[in-house]
mmCIF file of C-alpha atoms in Angstrom:
data_model
loop_
_atom_site.group_PDB
_atom_site.id
_atom_site.type_symbol
_atom_site.label_atom_id
_atom_site.label_comp_id
_atom_site.label_asym_id
_atom_site.label_seq_id
_atom_site.Cartn_x
_atom_site.Cartn_y
_atom_site.Cartn_z
ATOM 1 C CA MET H 1 -28.961 8.545 -15.829
ATOM 2 C CA SER H 2 -28.459 5.354 -14.164
ATOM 3 C CA ILE H 3 -25.674 2.868 -13.103
ATOM 4 C CA ARG H 4 -26.033 -0.835 -13.649
ATOM 5 C CA PRO H 5 -23.844 -3.871 -13.724
ATOM 6 C CA ALA H 6 -21.977 -4.256 -17.007
ATOM 7 C CA ARG H 7 -23.171 -6.895 -19.455
ATOM 8 C CA MET H 8 -21.406 -8.784 -22.214
ATOM 9 C CA GLU H 9 -23.169 -6.805 -24.914
ATOM 10 C CA ASP H 10 -21.487 -3.717 -23.502
ATOM 11 C CA ALA H 11 -17.938 -4.853 -24.526
ATOM 12 C CA PRO H 12 -17.720 -2.895 -27.755
ATOM 13 C CA THR H 13 -18.655 0.302 -25.998
ATOM 14 C CA LEU H 14 -16.331 -0.378 -23.127
ATOM 15 C CA ALA H 15 -13.486 -0.822 -25.657
ATOM 16 C CA ALA H 16 -14.469 2.358 -27.384
ATOM 17 C CA ILE H 17 -14.522 4.334 -24.151
ATOM 18 C CA TYR H 18 -11.136 2.876 -23.144
ATOM 19 C CA ALA H 19 -9.380 3.373 -26.440
ATOM 20 C CA PRO H 20 -8.730 7.234 -26.201
ATOM 21 C CA ALA H 21 -7.216 6.697 -22.757
ATOM 22 C CA VAL H 22 -4.747 4.188 -24.172
ATOM 23 C CA LEU H 23 -3.991 6.137 -27.343
ATOM 24 C CA ASN H 24 -3.786 9.632 -26.060
ATOM 25 C CA GLY H 25 -3.126 9.626 -22.241
ATOM 26 C CA THR H 26 -1.202 8.064 -19.444
ATOM 27 C CA ALA H 27 -4.123 6.938 -17.299
ATOM 28 C CA SER H 28 -3.492 3.490 -18.846
ATOM 29 C CA PHE H 29 0.019 2.125 -19.361
ATOM 30 C CA GLU H 30 -1.305 -0.010 -22.093
ATOM 31 C CA ILE H 31 0.033 0.907 -25.554
ATOM 32 C CA GLU H 32 -2.525 -0.814 -27.794
ATOM 33 C CA PRO H 33 -6.160 -0.528 -27.202
ATOM 34 C CA PRO H 34 -7.902 -3.867 -26.471
ATOM 35 C CA SER H 35 -10.505 -5.192 -28.939
ATOM 36 C CA ALA H 36 -14.125 -5.578 -27.953
ATOM 37 C CA ALA H 37 -13.415 -9.412 -27.739
ATOM 38 C CA GLU H 38 -10.585 -8.717 -25.162
ATOM 39 C CA MET H 39 -12.789 -6.392 -23.209
ATOM 40 C CA ALA H 40 -15.546 -9.038 -23.057
ATOM 41 C CA GLN H 41 -12.861 -11.527 -21.711
ATOM 42 C CA ARG H 42 -11.726 -9.104 -19.013
ATOM 43 C CA LEU H 43 -15.350 -8.442 -18.112
ATOM 44 C CA MET H 44 -16.019 -12.083 -17.837
ATOM 45 C CA LYS H 45 -13.081 -12.568 -15.636
ATOM 46 C CA VAL H 46 -14.078 -9.869 -13.281
ATOM 47 C CA LYS H 47 -17.696 -11.166 -13.034
ATOM 48 C CA SER H 48 -16.478 -14.839 -12.569
ATOM 49 C CA HIS H 49 -14.844 -13.662 -9.422
ATOM 50 C CA GLY H 50 -17.840 -11.857 -8.154
ATOM 51 C CA TRP H 51 -16.187 -8.479 -8.383
ATOM 52 C CA PRO H 52 -18.076 -5.321 -9.534
ATOM 53 C CA TRP H 53 -18.005 -3.911 -13.069
ATOM 54 C CA LEU H 54 -20.494 -1.153 -13.381
ATOM 55 C CA VAL H 55 -21.471 1.090 -16.253
ATOM 56 C CA HIS H 56 -23.055 4.546 -16.299
ATOM 57 C CA VAL H 57 -26.028 5.011 -18.895
ATOM 58 C CA THR H 58 -27.332 8.395 -20.195
ATOM 59 C CA MET H 59 -30.338 8.216 -22.400
ATOM 60 C CA GLY H 60 -29.738 4.586 -23.179
ATOM 61 C CA LYS H 61 -26.042 5.065 -23.979
ATOM 62 C CA VAL H 62 -23.209 3.628 -21.831
ATOM 63 C CA ASP H 63 -20.784 6.643 -21.322
ATOM 64 C CA GLY H 64 -18.511 5.394 -18.517
ATOM 65 C CA TYR H 65 -17.555 2.361 -16.511
ATOM 66 C CA ALA H 66 -15.712 1.410 -13.347
ATOM 67 C CA TYR H 67 -14.618 -1.958 -12.055
ATOM 68 C CA VAL H 68 -12.685 -3.494 -9.040
ATOM 69 C CA THR H 69 -10.190 -6.379 -9.406
ATOM 70 C CA GLN H 70 -8.112 -7.988 -6.656
ATOM 71 C CA PHE H 71 -4.959 -5.820 -6.122
ATOM 72 C CA ARG H 72 -2.630 -8.657 -6.807
ATOM 73 C CA ASP H 73 -3.166 -12.403 -7.455
ATOM 74 C CA ARG H 74 -1.788 -13.824 -4.269
ATOM 75 C CA PRO H 75 -4.378 -14.994 -1.669
ATOM 76 C CA ALA H 76 -3.080 -12.522 1.000
ATOM 77 C CA TYR H 77 -4.454 -9.781 -1.175
ATOM 78 C CA ARG H 78 -8.014 -11.022 -1.352
ATOM 79 C CA TYR H 79 -9.382 -8.253 0.581
ATOM 80 C CA CYS H 80 -7.667 -5.401 -1.286
ATOM 81 C CA GLY H 81 -9.121 -4.254 -4.601
ATOM 82 C CA GLU H 82 -7.833 -2.029 -7.312
ATOM 83 C CA THR H 83 -10.106 0.437 -8.991
ATOM 84 C CA SER H 84 -10.372 1.401 -12.617
ATOM 85 C CA VAL H 85 -12.616 4.292 -13.874
ATOM 86 C CA TYR H 86 -13.020 5.469 -17.414
ATOM 87 C CA VAL H 87 -15.446 7.993 -18.962
ATOM 88 C CA ALA H 88 -16.199 8.721 -22.490
ATOM 89 C CA PRO H 89 -14.400 11.889 -23.622
ATOM 90 C CA ASP H 90 -17.627 13.777 -24.344
ATOM 91 C CA ALA H 91 -19.067 12.939 -20.900
ATOM 92 C CA GLN H 92 -15.970 13.801 -18.772
ATOM 93 C CA ARG H 93 -16.208 16.470 -15.998
ATOM 94 C CA THR H 94 -20.031 15.853 -15.565
ATOM 95 C CA GLY H 95 -19.973 13.891 -12.403
ATOM 96 C CA ILE H 96 -20.142 10.423 -13.935
ATOM 97 C CA GLY H 97 -16.670 9.364 -12.745
ATOM 98 C CA GLN H 98 -17.552 10.317 -9.283
ATOM 99 C CA ALA H 99 -20.917 8.541 -9.357
ATOM 100 C CA LEU H 100 -19.219 5.439 -10.703
ATOM 101 C CA LEU H 101 -16.402 5.414 -8.202
ATOM 102 C CA MET H 102 -18.702 5.772 -5.218
ATOM 103 C CA ALA H 103 -21.098 3.068 -6.685
ATOM 104 C CA VAL H 104 -18.244 0.563 -7.415
ATOM 105 C CA SER H 105 -16.639 1.357 -4.061
ATOM 106 C CA SER H 106 -19.937 0.333 -2.366
ATOM 107 C CA ALA H 107 -20.285 -2.793 -4.556
ATOM 108 C CA ALA H 108 -16.686 -3.664 -3.723
ATOM 109 C CA ARG H 109 -17.413 -3.580 0.026
ATOM 110 C CA THR H 110 -20.511 -5.936 -0.724
ATOM 111 C CA ALA H 111 -17.963 -8.291 -2.621
ATOM 112 C CA GLY H 112 -15.794 -8.513 0.489
ATOM 113 C CA PHE H 113 -13.062 -6.023 -0.232
ATOM 114 C CA ARG H 114 -11.829 -4.053 2.757
ATOM 115 C CA GLN H 115 -9.362 -1.755 1.156
ATOM 116 C CA LEU H 116 -9.309 -0.169 -2.333
ATOM 117 C CA ILE H 117 -6.162 1.002 -4.141
ATOM 118 C CA ALA H 118 -6.053 3.445 -7.071
ATOM 119 C CA LEU H 119 -2.878 3.443 -9.314
ATOM 120 C CA ILE H 120 -2.929 6.592 -11.123
ATOM 121 C CA GLY H 121 -0.600 6.957 -14.018
ATOM 122 C CA ASP H 122 1.341 10.337 -14.033
ATOM 123 C CA PRO H 123 1.420 12.678 -11.021
ATOM 124 C CA GLY H 124 0.183 15.409 -13.350
ATOM 125 C CA ASN H 125 -3.272 13.605 -13.851
ATOM 126 C CA ASN H 126 -4.967 16.094 -11.497
ATOM 127 C CA ALA H 127 -8.422 15.086 -12.670
ATOM 128 C CA SER H 128 -8.122 11.462 -11.585
ATOM 129 C CA ILE H 129 -6.327 12.434 -8.393
ATOM 130 C CA SER H 130 -9.062 14.950 -7.493
ATOM 131 C CA LEU H 131 -11.712 12.466 -8.500
ATOM 132 C CA HIS H 132 -10.364 9.767 -6.141
ATOM 133 C CA ALA H 133 -9.673 12.257 -3.340
ATOM 134 C CA SER H 134 -13.416 13.443 -3.587
ATOM 135 C CA CYS H 135 -14.404 9.791 -3.045
ATOM 136 C CA GLY H 136 -12.395 9.414 0.030
ATOM 137 C CA PHE H 137 -9.167 7.980 -1.322
ATOM 138 C CA GLU H 138 -5.884 9.472 0.279
ATOM 139 C CA ARG H 139 -2.477 9.584 -1.332
ATOM 140 C CA ALA H 140 -0.349 6.555 -0.130
ATOM 141 C CA GLY H 141 2.678 6.892 -2.127
ATOM 142 C CA LEU H 142 4.626 7.469 -5.455
ATOM 143 C CA LEU H 143 6.289 4.853 -7.456
ATOM 144 C CA LYS H 144 8.851 6.646 -9.626
ATOM 145 C CA GLN H 145 9.521 6.023 -13.234
ATOM 146 C CA ILE H 146 8.098 2.442 -13.278
ATOM 147 C CA GLY H 147 6.498 2.846 -16.729
ATOM 148 C CA GLU H 148 7.229 4.487 -19.953
ATOM 149 C CA LYS H 149 4.902 5.820 -22.637
ATOM 150 C CA PHE H 150 5.118 8.346 -25.341
ATOM 151 C CA GLY H 151 8.908 8.335 -24.941
ATOM 152 C CA LYS H 152 8.877 9.510 -21.326
ATOM 153 C CA PRO H 153 9.217 7.705 -18.009
ATOM 154 C CA LEU H 154 6.162 7.605 -15.848
ATOM 155 C CA ASP H 155 5.357 7.636 -12.215
ATOM 156 C CA ILE H 156 2.366 6.130 -10.510
ATOM 157 C CA VAL H 157 0.480 7.896 -7.768
ATOM 158 C CA MET H 158 -0.960 5.367 -5.204
ATOM 159 C CA MET H 159 -4.135 6.293 -3.448
ATOM 160 C CA GLN H 160 -6.099 4.218 -0.935
ATOM 161 C CA ARG H 161 -9.466 4.110 0.668
ATOM 162 C CA SER H 162 -10.607 1.913 3.571
ATOM 163 C CA LEU H 163 -14.016 0.337 3.318
ATOM 164 C CA VAL H 164 -14.061 -0.792 6.862
ATOM 165 C CA GLY H 165 -15.459 1.260 9.810
#
């Protein structure tokens, strides 16, 4: 098992890992899974800013990824990153998510981020909330009914981790 920076040739696998979260869950508020080409564009954008996008590899196969983008586009947010972590369904609950989140947090600090935000769709997403808490994130708020998926309104749990000190 290893963690390495994502490469453009990983895009089809990244899309395949992400698709079940889009189609079956509320971790993502996207409705349609992005194509491999779209994932490649997203990866290129993240890397062009010098932000981290990491993959976890087990026996030569990418089975999870994590990346950090600037929380919002305005310059005042340049030191605040937003995390995303996804693990292939057959590799969940194996410690991959925690390893990725810790590694991408460290890489985010190196990239100049001082704070990290996690926006977790659905307060019932205990796995993601627990994952972030185990990596030093603290609950910072709740945004009520700001999304809708599968015919139901969805809240977002906000969690935050300081990278300073």
